[in-house]
mmCIF file of C-alpha atoms in Angstrom:
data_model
loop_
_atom_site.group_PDB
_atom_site.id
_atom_site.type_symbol
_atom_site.label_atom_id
_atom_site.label_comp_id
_atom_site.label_asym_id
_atom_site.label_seq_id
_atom_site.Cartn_x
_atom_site.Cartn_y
_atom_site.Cartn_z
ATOM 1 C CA UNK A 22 17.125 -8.058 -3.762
ATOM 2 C CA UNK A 23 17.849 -10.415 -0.779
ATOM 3 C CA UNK A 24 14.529 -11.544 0.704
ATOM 4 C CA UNK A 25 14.513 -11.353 4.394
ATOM 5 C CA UNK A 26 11.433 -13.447 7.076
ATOM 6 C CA UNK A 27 11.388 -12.107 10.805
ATOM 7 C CA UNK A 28 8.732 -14.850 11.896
ATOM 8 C CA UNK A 29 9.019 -12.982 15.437
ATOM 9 C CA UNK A 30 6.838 -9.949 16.144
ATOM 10 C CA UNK A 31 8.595 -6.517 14.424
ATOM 11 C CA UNK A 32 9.749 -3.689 16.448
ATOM 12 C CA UNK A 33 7.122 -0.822 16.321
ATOM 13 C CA UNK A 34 4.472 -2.937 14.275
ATOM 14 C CA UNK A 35 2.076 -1.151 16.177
ATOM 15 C CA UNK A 36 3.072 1.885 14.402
ATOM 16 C CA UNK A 37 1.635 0.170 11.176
ATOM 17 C CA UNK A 38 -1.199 -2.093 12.261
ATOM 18 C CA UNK A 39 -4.214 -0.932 14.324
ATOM 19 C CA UNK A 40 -7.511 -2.000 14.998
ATOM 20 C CA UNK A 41 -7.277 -3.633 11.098
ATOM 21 C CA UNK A 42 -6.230 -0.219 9.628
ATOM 22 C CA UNK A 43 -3.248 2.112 9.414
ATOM 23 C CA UNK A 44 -2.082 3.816 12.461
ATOM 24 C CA UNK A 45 0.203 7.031 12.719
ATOM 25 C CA UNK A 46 -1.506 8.258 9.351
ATOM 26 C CA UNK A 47 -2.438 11.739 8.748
ATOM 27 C CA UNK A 48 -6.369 12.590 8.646
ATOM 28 C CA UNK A 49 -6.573 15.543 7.002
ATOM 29 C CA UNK A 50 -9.331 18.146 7.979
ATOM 30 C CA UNK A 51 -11.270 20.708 6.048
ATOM 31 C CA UNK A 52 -8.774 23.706 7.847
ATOM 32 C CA UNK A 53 -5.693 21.702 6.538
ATOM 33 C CA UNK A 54 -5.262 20.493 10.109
ATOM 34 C CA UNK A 55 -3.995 16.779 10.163
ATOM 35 C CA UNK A 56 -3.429 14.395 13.711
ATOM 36 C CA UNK A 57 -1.821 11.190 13.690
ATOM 37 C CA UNK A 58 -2.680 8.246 15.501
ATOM 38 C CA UNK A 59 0.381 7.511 16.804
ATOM 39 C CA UNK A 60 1.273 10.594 18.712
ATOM 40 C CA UNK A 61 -0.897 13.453 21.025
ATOM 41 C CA UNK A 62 -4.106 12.843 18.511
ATOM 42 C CA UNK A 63 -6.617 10.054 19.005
ATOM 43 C CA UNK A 64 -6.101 6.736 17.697
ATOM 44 C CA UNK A 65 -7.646 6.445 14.009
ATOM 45 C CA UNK A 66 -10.584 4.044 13.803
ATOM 46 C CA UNK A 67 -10.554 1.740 10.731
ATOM 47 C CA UNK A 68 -13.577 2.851 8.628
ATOM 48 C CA UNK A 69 -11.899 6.063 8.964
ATOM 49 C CA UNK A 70 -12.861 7.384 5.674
ATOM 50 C CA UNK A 71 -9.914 9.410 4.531
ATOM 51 C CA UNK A 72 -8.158 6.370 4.841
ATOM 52 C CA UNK A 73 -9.862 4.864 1.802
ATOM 53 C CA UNK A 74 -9.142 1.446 3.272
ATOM 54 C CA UNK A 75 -11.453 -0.927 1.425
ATOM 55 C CA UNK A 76 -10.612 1.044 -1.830
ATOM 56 C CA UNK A 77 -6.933 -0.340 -1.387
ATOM 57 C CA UNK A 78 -7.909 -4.148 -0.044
ATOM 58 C CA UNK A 79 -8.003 -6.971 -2.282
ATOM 59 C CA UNK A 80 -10.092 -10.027 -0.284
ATOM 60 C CA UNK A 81 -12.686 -10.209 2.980
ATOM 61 C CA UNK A 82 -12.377 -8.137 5.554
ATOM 62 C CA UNK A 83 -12.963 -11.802 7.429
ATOM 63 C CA UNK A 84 -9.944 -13.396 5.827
ATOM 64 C CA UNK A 85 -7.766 -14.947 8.711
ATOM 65 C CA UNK A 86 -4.299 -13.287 7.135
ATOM 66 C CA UNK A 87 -4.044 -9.805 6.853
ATOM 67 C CA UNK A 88 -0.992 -8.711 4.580
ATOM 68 C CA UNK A 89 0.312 -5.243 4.406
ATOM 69 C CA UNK A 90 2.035 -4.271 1.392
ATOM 70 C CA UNK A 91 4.305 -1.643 1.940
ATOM 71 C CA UNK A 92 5.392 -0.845 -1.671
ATOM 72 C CA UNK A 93 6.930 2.236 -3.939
ATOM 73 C CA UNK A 94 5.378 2.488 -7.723
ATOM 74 C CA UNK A 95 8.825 3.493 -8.652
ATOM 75 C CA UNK A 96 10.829 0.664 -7.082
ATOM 76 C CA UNK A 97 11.414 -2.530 -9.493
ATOM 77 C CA UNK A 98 11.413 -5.171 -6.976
ATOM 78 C CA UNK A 99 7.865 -3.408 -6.406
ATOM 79 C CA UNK A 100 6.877 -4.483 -10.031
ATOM 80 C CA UNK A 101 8.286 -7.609 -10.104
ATOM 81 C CA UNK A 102 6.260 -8.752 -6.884
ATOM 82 C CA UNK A 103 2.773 -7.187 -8.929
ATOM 83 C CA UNK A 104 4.166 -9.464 -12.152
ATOM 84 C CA UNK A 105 5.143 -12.879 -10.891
ATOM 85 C CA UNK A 106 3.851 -13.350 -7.625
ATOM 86 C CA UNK A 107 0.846 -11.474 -6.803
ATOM 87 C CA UNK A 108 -1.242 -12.974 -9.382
ATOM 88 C CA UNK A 109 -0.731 -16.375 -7.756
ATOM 89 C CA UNK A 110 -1.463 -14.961 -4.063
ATOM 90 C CA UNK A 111 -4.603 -13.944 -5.491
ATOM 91 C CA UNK A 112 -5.573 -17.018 -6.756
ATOM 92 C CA UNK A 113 -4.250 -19.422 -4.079
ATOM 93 C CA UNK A 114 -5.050 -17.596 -0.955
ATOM 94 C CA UNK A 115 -6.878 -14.222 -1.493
ATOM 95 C CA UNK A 116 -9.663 -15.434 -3.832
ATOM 96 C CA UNK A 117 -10.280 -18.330 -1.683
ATOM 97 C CA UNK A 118 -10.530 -16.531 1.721
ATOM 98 C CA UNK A 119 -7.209 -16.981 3.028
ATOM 99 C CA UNK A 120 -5.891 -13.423 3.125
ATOM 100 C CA UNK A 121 -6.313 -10.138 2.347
ATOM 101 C CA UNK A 122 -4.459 -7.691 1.332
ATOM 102 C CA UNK A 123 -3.676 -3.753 1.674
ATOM 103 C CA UNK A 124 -1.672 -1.779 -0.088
ATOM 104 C CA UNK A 125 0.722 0.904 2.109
ATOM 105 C CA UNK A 126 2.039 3.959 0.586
ATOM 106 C CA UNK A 127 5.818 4.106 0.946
ATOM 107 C CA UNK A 128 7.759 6.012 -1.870
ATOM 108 C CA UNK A 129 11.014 6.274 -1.321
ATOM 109 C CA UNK A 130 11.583 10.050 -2.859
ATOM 110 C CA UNK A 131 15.293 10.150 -2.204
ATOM 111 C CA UNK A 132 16.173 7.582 -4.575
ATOM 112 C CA UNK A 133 12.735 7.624 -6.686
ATOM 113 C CA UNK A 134 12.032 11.174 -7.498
ATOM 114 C CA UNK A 135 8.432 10.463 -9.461
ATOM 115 C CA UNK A 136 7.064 8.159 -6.968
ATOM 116 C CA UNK A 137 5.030 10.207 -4.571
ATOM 117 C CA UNK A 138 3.233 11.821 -7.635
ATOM 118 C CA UNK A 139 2.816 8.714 -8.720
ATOM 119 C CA UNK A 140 1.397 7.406 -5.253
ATOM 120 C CA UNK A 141 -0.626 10.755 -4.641
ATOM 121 C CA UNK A 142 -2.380 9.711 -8.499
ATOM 122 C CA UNK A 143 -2.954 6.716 -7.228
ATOM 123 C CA UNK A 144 -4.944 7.495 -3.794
ATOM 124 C CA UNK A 145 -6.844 10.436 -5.803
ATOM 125 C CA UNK A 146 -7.981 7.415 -7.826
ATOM 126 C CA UNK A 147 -9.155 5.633 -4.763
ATOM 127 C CA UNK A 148 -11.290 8.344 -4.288
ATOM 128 C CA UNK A 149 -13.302 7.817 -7.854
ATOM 129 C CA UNK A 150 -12.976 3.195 -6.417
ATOM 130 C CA UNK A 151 -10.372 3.129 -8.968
ATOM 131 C CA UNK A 152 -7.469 2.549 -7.064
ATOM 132 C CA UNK A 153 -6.343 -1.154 -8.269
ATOM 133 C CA UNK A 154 -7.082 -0.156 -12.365
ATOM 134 C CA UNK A 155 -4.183 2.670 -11.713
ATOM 135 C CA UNK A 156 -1.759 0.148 -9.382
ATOM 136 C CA UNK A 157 -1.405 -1.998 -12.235
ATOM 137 C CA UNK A 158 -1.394 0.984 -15.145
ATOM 138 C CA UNK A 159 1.548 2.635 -12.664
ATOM 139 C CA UNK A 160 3.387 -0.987 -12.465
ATOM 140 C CA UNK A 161 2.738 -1.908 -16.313
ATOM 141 C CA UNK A 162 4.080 1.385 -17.562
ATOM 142 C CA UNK A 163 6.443 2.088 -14.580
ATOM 143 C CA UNK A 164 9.402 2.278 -17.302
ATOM 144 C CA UNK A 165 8.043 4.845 -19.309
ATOM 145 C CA UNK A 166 7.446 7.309 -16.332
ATOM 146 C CA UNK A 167 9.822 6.323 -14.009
ATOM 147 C CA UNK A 168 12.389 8.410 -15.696
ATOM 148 C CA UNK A 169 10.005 11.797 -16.832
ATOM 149 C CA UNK A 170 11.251 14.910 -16.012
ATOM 150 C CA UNK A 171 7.637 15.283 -15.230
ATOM 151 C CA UNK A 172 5.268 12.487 -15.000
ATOM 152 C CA UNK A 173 1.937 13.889 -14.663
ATOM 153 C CA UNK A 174 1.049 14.668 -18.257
ATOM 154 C CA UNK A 175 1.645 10.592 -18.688
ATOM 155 C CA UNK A 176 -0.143 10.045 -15.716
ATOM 156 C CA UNK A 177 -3.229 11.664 -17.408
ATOM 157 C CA UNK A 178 -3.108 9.274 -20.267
ATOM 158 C CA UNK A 179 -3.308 6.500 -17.738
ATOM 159 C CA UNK A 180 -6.345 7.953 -16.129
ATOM 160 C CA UNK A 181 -7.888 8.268 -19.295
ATOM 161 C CA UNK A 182 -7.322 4.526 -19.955
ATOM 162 C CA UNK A 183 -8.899 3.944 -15.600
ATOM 163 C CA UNK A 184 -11.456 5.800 -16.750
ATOM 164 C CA UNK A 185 -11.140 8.677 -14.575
ATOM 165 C CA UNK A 186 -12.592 11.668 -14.427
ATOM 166 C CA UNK A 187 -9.667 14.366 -15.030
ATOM 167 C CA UNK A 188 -12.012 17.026 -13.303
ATOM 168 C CA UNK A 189 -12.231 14.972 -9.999
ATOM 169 C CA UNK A 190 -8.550 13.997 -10.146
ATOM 170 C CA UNK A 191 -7.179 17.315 -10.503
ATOM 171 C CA UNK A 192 -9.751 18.549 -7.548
ATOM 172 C CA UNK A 193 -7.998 15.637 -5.633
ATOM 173 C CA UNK A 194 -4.656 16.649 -6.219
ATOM 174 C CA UNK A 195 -4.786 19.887 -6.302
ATOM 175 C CA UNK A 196 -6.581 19.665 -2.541
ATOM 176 C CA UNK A 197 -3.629 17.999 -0.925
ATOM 177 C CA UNK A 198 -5.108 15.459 0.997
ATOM 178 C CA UNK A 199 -3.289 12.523 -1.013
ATOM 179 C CA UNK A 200 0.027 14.065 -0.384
ATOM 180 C CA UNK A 201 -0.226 14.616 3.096
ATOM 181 C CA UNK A 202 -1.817 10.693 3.617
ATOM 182 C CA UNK A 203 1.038 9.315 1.463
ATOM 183 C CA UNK A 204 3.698 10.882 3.236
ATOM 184 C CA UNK A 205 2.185 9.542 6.364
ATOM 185 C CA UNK A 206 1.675 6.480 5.517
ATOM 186 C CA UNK A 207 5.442 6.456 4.566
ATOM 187 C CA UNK A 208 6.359 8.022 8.362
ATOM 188 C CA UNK A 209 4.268 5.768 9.812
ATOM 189 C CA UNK A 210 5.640 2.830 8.117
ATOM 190 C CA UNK A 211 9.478 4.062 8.593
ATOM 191 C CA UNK A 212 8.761 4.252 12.008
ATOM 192 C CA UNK A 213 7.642 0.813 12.343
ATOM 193 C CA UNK A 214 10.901 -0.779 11.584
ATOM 194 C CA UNK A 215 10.407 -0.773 7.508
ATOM 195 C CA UNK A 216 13.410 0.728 5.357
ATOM 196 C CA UNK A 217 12.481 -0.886 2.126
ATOM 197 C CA UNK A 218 10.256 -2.027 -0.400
ATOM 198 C CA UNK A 219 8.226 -3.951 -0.979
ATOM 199 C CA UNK A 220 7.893 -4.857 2.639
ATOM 200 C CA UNK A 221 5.387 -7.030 3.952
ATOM 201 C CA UNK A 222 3.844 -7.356 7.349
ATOM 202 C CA UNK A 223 1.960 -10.224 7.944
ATOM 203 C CA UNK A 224 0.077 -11.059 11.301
ATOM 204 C CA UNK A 225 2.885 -8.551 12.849
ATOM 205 C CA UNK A 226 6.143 -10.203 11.482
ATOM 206 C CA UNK A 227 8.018 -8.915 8.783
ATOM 207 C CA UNK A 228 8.765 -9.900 5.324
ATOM 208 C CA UNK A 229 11.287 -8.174 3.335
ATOM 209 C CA UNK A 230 11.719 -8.668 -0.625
ATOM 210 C CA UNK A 231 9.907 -9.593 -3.640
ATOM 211 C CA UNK A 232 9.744 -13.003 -2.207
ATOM 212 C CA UNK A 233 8.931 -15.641 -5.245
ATOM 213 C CA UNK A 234 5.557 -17.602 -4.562
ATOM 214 C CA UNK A 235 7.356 -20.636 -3.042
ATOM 215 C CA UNK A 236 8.426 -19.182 -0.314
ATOM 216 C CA UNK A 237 4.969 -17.250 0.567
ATOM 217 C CA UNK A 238 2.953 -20.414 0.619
ATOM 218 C CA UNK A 239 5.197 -22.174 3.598
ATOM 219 C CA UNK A 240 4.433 -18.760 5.674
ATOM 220 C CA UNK A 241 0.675 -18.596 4.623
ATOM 221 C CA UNK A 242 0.252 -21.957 5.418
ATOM 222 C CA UNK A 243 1.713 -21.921 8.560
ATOM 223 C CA UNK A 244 0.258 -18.945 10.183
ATOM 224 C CA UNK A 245 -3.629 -19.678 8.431
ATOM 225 C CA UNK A 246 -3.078 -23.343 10.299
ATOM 226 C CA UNK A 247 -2.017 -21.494 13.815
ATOM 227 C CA UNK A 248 -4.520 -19.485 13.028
ATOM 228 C CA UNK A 249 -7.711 -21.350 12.272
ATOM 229 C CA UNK A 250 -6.311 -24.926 13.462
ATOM 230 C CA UNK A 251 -6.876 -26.115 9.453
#
């Protein structure tokens, strides 16, 4: 997959980034009722709950870089980003304080049939602060479901192994609210200028690709110098 770096500020990154969370995302209330920020609702505020924000984060919410990766569970430039390269991001720059990092929801259902089940699973096992055990279970075993006629009887197997509890996750799912954020989240993202994963935005400008490591320390390095004068 060509890799692609628009250093200048994206068209419609607004639409993604707000007040450090998501914007344009769905909050779903009790009557089934949902607003988005980005349209006649009121803008979302971070802690937002139903956003389950620091459930998705890897680093401090005081790191100078804020990454946003927009990514599909089904997409294989997706898992080869989670193999080779975000280990080393979160040893060279998240684990020391760099960056952080968010995960997006953005499953591309016309091409990758099983990926918003696999997304709504996912957020459902935010809600039990299991969210990263099942990112990596999804990416690990992404062969083996990706193709299932229907993936959720696989996709209890790998909650058994997060050490879920089945009884919460099928409350979750069964509810709705994961469905509704996801596809959000994907709207939202769409509309800020992203048409493929994974996608990156970082400090508003867009990377596109499962970029190897050498060329995300260059960027990192540049904009954590601009931005703390180090």
């Amino acid at each position: 997959m060509p890799v692609t770096w628009n250093r200048a500020t994206i068209a419609g990154a607004a639409a993604i980034v707000l007040l450090g969370g998501l914007a344009a995302v769905a909050v779903v209330r009790g009557n089934g009722q949902s607003r988005t920020a980005a349209g006649s609702g009121p803008a979302l505020e971070a802690q937002d709950p139903e956003l389950l924000l620091p459930q998705r984060t890897k680093g401090s919410p005081d790191a100078p870089i804020t990454i946003y990766e927009i990514s599909d569970f089904q997409c294989p430039y997706c898992r080869q980003f989670w193999e080779e390269t975000l280990p080393i991001l979160e040893q060279e720059y998240i684990a020391t304080g760099k960056a952080r990092l968010i995960f997006v929801n953005f499953p591309i259902f016309q091409s990758h049939p099983n990926a918003p089940a696999a997304h709504e699973f996912a957020m459902c096992a935010a809600h039990q602060d299991r969210f990263w055990p099942v990112h990596d279970l999804l990416y690990k075993h992404q062969a083996a479901w990706a193709r299932m006629e229907d993936p959720a009887p696989f996709f209890s197997l790998l909650a058994d192994s997060a050490n879920l509890s089945r009884e919460r996750l099928s409350e979750c799912l069964t509810a709705g609210r994961a469905r509704m954020l996801v596809r959000a989240e994907y709207e939202a993202a769409w509309r800020g200028g992203v048409t493929s994963t994974p996608s990156f935005v970082i400090q508003g400008a867009l990377l596109v690709g499962a970029a190897p490591i050498e060329q995300w320390r260059p960027i990192l390095d540049s904009i954590y110098a601009e931005r703390t004068g180090r």
